mmCIF file of C-alpha atoms in Angstrom:
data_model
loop_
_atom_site.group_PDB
_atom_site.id
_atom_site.type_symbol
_atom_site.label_atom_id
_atom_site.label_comp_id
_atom_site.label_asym_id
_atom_site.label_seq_id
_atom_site.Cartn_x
_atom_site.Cartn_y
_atom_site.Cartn_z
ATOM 1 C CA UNK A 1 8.933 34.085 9.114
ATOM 2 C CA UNK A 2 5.361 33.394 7.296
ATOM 3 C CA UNK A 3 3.350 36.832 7.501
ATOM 4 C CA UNK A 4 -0.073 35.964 9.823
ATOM 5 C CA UNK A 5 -3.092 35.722 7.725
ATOM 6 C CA UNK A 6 -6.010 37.820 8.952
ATOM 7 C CA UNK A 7 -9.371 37.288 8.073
ATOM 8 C CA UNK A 8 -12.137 39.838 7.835
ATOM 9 C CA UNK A 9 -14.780 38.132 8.760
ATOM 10 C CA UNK A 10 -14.184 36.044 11.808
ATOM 11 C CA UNK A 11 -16.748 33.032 10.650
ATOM 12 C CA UNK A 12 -14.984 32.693 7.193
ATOM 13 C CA UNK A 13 -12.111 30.473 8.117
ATOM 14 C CA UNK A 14 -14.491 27.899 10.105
ATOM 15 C CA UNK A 15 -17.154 27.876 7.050
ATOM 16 C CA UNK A 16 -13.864 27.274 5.029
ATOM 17 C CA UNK A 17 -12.917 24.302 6.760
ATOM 18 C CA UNK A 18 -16.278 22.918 7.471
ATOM 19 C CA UNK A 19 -16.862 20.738 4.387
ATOM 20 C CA UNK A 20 -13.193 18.877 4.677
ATOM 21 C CA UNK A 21 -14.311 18.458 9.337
ATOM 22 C CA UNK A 22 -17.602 17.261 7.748
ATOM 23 C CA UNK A 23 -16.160 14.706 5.034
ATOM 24 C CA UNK A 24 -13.265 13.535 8.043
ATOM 25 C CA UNK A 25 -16.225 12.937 10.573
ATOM 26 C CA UNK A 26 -18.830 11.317 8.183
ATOM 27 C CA UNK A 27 -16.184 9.146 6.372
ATOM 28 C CA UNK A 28 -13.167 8.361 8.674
ATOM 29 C CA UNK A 29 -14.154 9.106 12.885
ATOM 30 C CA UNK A 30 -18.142 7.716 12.614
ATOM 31 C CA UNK A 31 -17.130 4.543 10.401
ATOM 32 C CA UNK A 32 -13.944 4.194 13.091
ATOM 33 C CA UNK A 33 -16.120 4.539 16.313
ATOM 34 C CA UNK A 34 -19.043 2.569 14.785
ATOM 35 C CA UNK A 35 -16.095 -0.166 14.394
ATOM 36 C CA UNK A 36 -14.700 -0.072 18.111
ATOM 37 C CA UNK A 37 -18.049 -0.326 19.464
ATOM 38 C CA UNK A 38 -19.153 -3.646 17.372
ATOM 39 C CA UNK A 39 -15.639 -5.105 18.247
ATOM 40 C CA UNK A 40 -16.890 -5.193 21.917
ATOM 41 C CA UNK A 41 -20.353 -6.667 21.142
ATOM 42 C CA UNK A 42 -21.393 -10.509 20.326
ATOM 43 C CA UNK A 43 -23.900 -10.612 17.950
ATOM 44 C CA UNK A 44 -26.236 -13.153 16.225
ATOM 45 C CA UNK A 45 -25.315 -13.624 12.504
ATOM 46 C CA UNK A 46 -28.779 -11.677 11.959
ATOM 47 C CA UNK A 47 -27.917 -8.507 14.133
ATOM 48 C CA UNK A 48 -31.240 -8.933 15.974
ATOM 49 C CA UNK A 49 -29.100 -9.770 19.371
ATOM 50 C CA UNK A 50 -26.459 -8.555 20.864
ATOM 51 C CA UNK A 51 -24.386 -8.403 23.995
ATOM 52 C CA UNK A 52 -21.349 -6.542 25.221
ATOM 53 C CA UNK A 53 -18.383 -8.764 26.226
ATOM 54 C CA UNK A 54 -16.008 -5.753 26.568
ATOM 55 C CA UNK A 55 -12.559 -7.321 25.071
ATOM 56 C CA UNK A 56 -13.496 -10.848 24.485
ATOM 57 C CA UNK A 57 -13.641 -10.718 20.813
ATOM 58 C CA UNK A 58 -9.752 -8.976 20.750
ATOM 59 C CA UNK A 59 -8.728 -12.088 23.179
ATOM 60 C CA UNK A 60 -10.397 -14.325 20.697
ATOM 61 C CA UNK A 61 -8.777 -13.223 18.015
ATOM 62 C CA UNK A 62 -5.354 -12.854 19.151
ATOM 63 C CA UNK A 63 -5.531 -16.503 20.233
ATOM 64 C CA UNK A 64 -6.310 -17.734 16.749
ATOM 65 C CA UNK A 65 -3.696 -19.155 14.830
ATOM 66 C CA UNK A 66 -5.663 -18.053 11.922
ATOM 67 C CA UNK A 67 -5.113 -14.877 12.296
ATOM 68 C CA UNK A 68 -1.605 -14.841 13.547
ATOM 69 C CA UNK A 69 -0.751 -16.718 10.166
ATOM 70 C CA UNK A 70 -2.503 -13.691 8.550
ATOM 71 C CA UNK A 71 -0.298 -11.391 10.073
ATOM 72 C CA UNK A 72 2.787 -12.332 9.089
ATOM 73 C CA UNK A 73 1.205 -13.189 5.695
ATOM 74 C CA UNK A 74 0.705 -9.829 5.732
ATOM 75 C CA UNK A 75 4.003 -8.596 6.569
ATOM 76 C CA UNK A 76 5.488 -10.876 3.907
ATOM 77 C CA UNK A 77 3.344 -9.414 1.785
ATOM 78 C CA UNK A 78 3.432 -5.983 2.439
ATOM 79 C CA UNK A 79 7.559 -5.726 2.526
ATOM 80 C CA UNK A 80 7.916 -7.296 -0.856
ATOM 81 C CA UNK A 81 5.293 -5.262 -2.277
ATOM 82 C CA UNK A 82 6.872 -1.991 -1.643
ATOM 83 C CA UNK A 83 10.010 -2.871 -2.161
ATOM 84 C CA UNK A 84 9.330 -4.223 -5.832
ATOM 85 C CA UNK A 85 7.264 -1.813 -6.370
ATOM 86 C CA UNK A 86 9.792 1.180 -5.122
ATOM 87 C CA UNK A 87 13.031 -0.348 -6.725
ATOM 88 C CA UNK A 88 11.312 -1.343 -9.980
ATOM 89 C CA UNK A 89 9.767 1.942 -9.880
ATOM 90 C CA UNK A 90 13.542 4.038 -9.128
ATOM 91 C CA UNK A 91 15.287 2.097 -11.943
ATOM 92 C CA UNK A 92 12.855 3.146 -14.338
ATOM 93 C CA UNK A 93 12.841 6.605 -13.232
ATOM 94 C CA UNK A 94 16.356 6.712 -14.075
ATOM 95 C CA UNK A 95 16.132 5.058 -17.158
ATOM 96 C CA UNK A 96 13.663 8.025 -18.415
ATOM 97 C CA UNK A 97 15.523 10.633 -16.907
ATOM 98 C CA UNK A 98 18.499 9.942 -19.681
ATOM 99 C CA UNK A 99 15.925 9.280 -22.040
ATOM 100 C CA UNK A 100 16.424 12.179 -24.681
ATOM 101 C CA UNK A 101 13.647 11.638 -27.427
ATOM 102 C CA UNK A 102 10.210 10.297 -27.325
ATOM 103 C CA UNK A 103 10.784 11.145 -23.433
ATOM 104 C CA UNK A 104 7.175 12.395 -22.749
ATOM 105 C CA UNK A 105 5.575 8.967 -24.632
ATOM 106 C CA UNK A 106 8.075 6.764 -22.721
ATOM 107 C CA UNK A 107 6.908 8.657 -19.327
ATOM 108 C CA UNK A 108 3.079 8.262 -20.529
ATOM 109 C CA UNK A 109 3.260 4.489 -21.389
ATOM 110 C CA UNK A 110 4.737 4.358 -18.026
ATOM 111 C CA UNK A 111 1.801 6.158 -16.041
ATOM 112 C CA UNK A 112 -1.012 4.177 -17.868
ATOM 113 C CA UNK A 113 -1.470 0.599 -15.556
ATOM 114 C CA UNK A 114 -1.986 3.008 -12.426
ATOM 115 C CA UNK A 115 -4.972 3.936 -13.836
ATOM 116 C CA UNK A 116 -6.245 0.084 -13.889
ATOM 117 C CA UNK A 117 -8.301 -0.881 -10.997
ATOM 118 C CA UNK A 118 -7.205 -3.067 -8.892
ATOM 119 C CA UNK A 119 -9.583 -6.378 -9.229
ATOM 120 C CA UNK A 120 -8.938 -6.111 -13.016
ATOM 121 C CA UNK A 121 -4.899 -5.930 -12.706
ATOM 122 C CA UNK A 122 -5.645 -8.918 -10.513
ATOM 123 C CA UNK A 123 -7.151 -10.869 -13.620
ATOM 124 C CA UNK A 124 -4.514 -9.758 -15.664
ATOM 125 C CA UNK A 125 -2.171 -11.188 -13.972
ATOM 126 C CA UNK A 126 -4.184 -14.515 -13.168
ATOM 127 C CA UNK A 127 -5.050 -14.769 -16.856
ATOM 128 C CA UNK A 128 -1.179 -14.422 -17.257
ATOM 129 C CA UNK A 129 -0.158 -16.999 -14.576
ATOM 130 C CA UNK A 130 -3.029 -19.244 -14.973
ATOM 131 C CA UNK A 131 -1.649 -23.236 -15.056
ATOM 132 C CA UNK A 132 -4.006 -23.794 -18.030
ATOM 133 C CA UNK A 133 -4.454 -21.543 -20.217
ATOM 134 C CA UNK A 134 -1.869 -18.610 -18.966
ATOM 135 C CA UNK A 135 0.538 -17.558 -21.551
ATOM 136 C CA UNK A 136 3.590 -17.129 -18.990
ATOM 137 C CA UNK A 137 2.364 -20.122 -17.570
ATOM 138 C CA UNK A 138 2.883 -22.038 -20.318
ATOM 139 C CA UNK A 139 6.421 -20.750 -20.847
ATOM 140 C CA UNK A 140 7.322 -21.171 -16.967
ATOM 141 C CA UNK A 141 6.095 -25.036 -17.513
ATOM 142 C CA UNK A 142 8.147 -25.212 -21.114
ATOM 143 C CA UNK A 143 11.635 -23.811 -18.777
ATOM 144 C CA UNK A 144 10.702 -26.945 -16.312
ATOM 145 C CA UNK A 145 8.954 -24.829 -13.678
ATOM 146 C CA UNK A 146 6.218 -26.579 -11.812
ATOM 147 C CA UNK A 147 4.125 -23.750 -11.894
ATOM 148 C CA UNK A 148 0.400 -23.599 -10.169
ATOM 149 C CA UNK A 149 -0.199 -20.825 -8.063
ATOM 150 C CA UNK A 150 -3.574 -22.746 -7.584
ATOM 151 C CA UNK A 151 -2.289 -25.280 -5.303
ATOM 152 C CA UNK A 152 1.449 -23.673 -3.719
ATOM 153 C CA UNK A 153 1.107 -21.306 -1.523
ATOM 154 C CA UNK A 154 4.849 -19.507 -2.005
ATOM 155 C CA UNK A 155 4.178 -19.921 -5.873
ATOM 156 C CA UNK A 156 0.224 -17.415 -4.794
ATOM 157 C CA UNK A 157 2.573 -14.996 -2.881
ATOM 158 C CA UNK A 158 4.344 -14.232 -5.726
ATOM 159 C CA UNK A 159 1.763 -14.265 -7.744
ATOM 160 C CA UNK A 160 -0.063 -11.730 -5.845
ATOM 161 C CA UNK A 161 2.995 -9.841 -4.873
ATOM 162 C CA UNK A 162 4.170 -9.075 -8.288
ATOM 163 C CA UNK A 163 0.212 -7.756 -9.453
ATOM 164 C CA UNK A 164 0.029 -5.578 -6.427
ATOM 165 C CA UNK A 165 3.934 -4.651 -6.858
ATOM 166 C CA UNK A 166 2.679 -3.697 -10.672
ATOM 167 C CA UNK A 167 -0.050 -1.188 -9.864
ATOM 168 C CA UNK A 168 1.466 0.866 -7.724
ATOM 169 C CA UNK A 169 5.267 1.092 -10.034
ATOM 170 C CA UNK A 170 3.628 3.517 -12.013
ATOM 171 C CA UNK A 171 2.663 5.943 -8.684
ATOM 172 C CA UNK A 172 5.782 5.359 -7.379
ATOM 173 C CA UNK A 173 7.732 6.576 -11.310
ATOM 174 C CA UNK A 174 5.581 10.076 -10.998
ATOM 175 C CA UNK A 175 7.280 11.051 -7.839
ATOM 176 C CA UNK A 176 10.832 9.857 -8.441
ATOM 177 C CA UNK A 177 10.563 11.483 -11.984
ATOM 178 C CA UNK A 178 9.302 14.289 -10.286
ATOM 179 C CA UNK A 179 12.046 13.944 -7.336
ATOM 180 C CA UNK A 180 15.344 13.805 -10.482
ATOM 181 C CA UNK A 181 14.501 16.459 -12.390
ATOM 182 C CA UNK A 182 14.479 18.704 -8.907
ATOM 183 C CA UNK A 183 17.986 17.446 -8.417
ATOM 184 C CA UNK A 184 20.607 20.610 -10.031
ATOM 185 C CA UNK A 185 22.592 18.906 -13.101
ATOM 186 C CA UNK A 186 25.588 20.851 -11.828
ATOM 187 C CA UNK A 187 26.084 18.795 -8.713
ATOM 188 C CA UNK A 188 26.031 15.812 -11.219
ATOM 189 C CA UNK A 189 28.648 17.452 -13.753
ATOM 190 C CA UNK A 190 30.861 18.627 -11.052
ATOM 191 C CA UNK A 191 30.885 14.920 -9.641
ATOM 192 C CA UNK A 192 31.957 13.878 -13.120
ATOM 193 C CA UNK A 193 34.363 16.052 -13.600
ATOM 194 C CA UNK A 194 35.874 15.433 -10.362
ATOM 195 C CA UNK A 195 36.036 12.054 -11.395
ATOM 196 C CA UNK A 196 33.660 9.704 -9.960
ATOM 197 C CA UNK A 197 31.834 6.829 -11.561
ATOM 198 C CA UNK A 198 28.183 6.834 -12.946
ATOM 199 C CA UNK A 199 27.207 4.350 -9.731
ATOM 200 C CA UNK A 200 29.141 6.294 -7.069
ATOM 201 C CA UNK A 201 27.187 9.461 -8.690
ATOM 202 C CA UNK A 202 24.113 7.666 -8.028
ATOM 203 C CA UNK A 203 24.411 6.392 -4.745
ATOM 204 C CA UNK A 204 26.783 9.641 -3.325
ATOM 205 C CA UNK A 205 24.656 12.317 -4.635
ATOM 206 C CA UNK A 206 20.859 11.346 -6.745
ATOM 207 C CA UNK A 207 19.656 8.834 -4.014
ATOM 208 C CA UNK A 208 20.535 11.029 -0.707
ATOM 209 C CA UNK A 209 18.446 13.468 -2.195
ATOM 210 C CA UNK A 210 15.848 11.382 -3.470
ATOM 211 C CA UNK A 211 15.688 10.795 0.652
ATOM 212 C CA UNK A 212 12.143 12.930 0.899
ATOM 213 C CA UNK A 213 10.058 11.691 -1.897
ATOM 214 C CA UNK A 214 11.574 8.067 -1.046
ATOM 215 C CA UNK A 215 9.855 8.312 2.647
ATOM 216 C CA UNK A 216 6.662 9.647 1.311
ATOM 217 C CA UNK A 217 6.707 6.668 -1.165
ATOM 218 C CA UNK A 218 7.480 4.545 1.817
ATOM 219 C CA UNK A 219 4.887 5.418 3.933
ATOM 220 C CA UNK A 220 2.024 5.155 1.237
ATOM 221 C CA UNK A 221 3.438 2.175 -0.474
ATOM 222 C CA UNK A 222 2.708 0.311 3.123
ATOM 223 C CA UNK A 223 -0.554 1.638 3.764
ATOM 224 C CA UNK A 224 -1.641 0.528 -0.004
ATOM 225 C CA UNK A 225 -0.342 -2.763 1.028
ATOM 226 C CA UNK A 226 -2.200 -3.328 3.820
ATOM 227 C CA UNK A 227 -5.309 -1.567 2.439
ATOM 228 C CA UNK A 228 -5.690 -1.300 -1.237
ATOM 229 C CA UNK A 229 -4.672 -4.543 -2.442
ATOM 230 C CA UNK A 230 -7.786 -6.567 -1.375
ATOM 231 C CA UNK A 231 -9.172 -6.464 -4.996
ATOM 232 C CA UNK A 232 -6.280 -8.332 -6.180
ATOM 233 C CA UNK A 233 -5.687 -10.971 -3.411
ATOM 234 C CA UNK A 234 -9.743 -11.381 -3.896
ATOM 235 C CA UNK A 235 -9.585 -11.621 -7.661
ATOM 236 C CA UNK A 236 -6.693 -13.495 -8.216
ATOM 237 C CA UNK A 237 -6.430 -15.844 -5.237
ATOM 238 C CA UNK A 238 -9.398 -15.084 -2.856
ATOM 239 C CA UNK A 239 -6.758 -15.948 0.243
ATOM 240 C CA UNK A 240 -5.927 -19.403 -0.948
ATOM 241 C CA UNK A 241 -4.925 -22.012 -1.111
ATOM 242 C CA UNK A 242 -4.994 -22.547 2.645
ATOM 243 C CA UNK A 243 -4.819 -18.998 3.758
ATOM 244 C CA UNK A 244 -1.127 -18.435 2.223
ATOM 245 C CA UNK A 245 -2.390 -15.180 0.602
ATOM 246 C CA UNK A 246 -4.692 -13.875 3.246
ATOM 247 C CA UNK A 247 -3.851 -11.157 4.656
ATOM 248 C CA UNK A 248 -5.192 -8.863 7.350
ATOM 249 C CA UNK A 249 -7.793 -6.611 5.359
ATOM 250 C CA UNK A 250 -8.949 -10.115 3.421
ATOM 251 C CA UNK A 251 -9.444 -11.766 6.906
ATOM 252 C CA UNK A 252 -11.383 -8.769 8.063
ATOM 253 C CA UNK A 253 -14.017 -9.487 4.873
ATOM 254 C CA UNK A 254 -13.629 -13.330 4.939
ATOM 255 C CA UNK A 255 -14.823 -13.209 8.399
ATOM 256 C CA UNK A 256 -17.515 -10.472 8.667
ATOM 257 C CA UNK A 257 -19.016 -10.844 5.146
ATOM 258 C CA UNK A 258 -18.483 -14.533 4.451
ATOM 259 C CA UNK A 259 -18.661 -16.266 8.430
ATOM 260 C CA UNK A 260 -20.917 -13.722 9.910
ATOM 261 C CA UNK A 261 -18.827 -13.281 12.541
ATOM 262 C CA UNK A 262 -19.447 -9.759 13.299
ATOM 263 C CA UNK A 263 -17.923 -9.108 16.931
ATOM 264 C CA UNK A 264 -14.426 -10.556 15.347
ATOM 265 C CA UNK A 265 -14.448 -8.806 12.111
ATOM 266 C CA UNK A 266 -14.592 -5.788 13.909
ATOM 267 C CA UNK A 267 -12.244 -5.899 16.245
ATOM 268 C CA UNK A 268 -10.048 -7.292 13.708
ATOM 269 C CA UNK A 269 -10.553 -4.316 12.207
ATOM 270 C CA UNK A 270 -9.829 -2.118 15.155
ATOM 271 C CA UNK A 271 -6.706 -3.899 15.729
ATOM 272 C CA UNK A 272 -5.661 -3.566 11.471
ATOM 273 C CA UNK A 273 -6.446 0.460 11.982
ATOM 274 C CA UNK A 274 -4.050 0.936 15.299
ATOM 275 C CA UNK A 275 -1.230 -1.297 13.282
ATOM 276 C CA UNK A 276 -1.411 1.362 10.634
ATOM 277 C CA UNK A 277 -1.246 4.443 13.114
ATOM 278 C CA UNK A 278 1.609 3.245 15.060
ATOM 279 C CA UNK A 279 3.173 1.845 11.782
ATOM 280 C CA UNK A 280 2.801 5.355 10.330
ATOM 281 C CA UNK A 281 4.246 7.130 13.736
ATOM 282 C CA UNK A 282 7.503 5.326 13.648
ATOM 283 C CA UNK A 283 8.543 5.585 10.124
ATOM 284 C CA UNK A 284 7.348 9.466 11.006
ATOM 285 C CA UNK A 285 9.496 9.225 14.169
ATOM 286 C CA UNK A 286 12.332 6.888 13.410
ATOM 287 C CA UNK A 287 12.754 7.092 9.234
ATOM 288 C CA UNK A 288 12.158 10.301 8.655
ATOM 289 C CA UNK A 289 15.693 11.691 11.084
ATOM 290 C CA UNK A 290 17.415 10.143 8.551
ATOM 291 C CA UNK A 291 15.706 12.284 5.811
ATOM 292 C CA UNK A 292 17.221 15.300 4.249
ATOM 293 C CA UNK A 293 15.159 17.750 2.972
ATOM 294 C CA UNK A 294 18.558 20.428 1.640
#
């Protein structure tokens, strides 16, 4: 049992957590209320008039086809994403956990595209992919692939998938390095000596225990999907062509900053945020009983 810890001064532990209340109100619960109470006014595209129409902008929007075509862009999206980006991400991991020399260069090449931002590993990839000038491009159209993300929407998606699925492999290869070497060798060697195969080791013994840092890498790999990827989908397809690569968060922008329509924006918003809650509380509830933790 954890020992209680007593202060001696009974105002210390509030001033201690004052500055990370302050930062949670100012940056997460003023921005969230400020955003439920515009989702239930209709304003004028200059903000000097406004009414409140109580839930007419959430009945608006969930009767646009628009924006049911942007949710299940979005789930497309957001499954592939993390599951390149997590099973890339594990093979590699295991790759440079056998790795015997040059192990810490291999490990710091790896790390290196997570610190790109996000808008410029969308060009990257766009300068990559481009139909003209792209150097993969170019290769794609010399193996007789029809290649032009510009104009086919499936061709965008995968586009878009594998940039997004690229900047997070190297966040997901920290924590399953991380996760293998906390795994004892000796439940490894004992396996081989007891006979069984280098797969059946794998899948019997490394990826049960990997369970933990697998469901943390789960859970943040769909939030970043949903949220941190707009810099990409902006730079490298900016939703197109015809709305096969917008998703939720780009819908939220494309119709606040770019239409002016402020009441829907919001509550698009509104609706995005409780999506990622109750997303959140299921794997919590659901995924995580099938978690180990030893």
């Amino acid at each position: 049992m954890t020992p209680r810890i007593v202060f001696p001064n009974k105002l210390l532990p509030y001033l201690l957590v004052a500055p990370q209340l302050a930062i949670t109100l100012v940056f997460f619960y003023w921005p969230a209320s400020q955003a439920i109470r515009q989702s239930m006014l209709r304003e004028d595209p200059f903000g000097l008039r406004s009414k409140f129409v109580w839930f007419a902008n959430f009945e608006k929007v969930l009767a646009d086809p628009n924006y049911l075509n942007s949710v299940k862009v979005t789930v497309v999206f957001s499954v592939s994403t993390a599951f390149v980006a997590m099973s890339v991400a594990l093979l590699l991991a295991v790759m440079a956990d056998r790795v015997v020399r040059g192990k810490g260069f291999y490990r710091t090449l790896m790390i290196w595209p997570y610190a790109v931002a996000p808008a410029i590993a969308g060009m990257f990839w766009l300068f990559l992919f481009n139909p003209s000038i792209g150097t993969l491009a170019v290769a794609l159209r010399w193996l007789g692939v029809a290649w032009d993300p510009l104009l086919n929407g499936n061709q965008a998606m995968v586009l878009v998938v594998a940039a997004a699925a690229w900047k997070q492999i190297s966040y997901n290869f920290l924590f399953f390095v991380a996760g293998l070497q906390a795994i004892p060798k000796t439940l490894i060697e004992a396996a081989a000596i007891d006979g069984a195969g280098e797969t059946k080791r794998f899948w019997t013994i490394v990826f049960p225990l990997l369970a933990p840092t697998t469901f943390f890498l789960l859970v943040i790999n769909t939030t970043y999907a949903f949220f941190d990827t707009f810099g990409i989908i902006h730079a490298v397809t900016g939703g197109g062509p015809g709305k096969a690569t917008e998703t939720l968060v780009y819908k939220v922008y494309s119709d606040g900053a770019l239409n002016q329509l402020l009441g829907d924006s919001a509550a698009q918003s509104v609706i995005l945020m409780a999506i990622v809650i109750a997303l959140t509380a299921v794997q919590f509830r659901y995924v995580e009983r099938k978690v180990h933790y030893g």
